[in-house]
């Protein structure tokens, strides 16, 4: 198996830990006090998609927009299958405020500008609401949609089973400390467990606050 990757690099990736024989090509995500300045640097930096790439699988709204833009202005010479993988829309596309409206308008504009021969577009979405939003941006022509439901436990494979608690339990929350990630539900879950059992419940929260906009 050979894989060429564009890896967002924030100082944590080490090449010695890469499990395959071939080396990956890295894309450096720019951290700057000015997010707009950093984004412009990302747009115009040297191409980072490996040559002869046949399938480009892009995750997160930021990277999808960036790659659409870079291919449309020819900063990337990629020609193949472009997979846009939306694991939820996030606040950027799923919100109702002015910022979300601007981002949606930019995506629509980018979708019009990017149209070029040689690229096949696929879009992976999470649920029917996400699909309706994405179709409003990309339409139904020249793109195929695939539903990959859920981003957590598959209930068809892992069924709920009642179990008596006799030993201390440890629960972990890992994610950004915002309401959309379920931090409030996590705290309520711990409170509910404490009310119904005498065992020790340890809740650990790992994450960071976002910078104020």
PDB file of N, CA, C and O in Angstrom, residues 12 16 53 97:
ATOM      1  N   UNK A  12       3.115  18.250  16.036  1.00  0.00           N
ATOM      2  CA  UNK A  12       2.927  16.994  16.760  1.00  0.00           C
ATOM      3  C   UNK A  12       3.268  15.774  15.913  1.00  0.00           C
ATOM      4  O   UNK A  12       3.461  14.688  16.430  1.00  0.00           O
ATOM      5  N   UNK A  16       8.994   9.460  11.997  1.00  0.00           N
ATOM      6  CA  UNK A  16       9.408   8.126  12.444  1.00  0.00           C
ATOM      7  C   UNK A  16       8.212   7.277  12.860  1.00  0.00           C
ATOM      8  O   UNK A  16       8.306   6.047  12.901  1.00  0.00           O
ATOM      9  N   UNK A  53      -1.631  12.019  -7.671  1.00  0.00           N
ATOM     10  CA  UNK A  53      -2.692  11.652  -6.732  1.00  0.00           C
ATOM     11  C   UNK A  53      -3.964  11.363  -7.516  1.00  0.00           C
ATOM     12  O   UNK A  53      -4.385  12.162  -8.350  1.00  0.00           O
ATOM     13  N   UNK A  97     -26.185  32.652  11.736  1.00  0.00           N
ATOM     14  CA  UNK A  97     -25.729  34.033  11.861  1.00  0.00           C
ATOM     15  C   UNK A  97     -25.100  34.569  10.592  1.00  0.00           C
ATOM     16  O   UNK A  97     -25.020  33.890   9.554  1.00  0.00           O
TER      17      UNK A  97
END
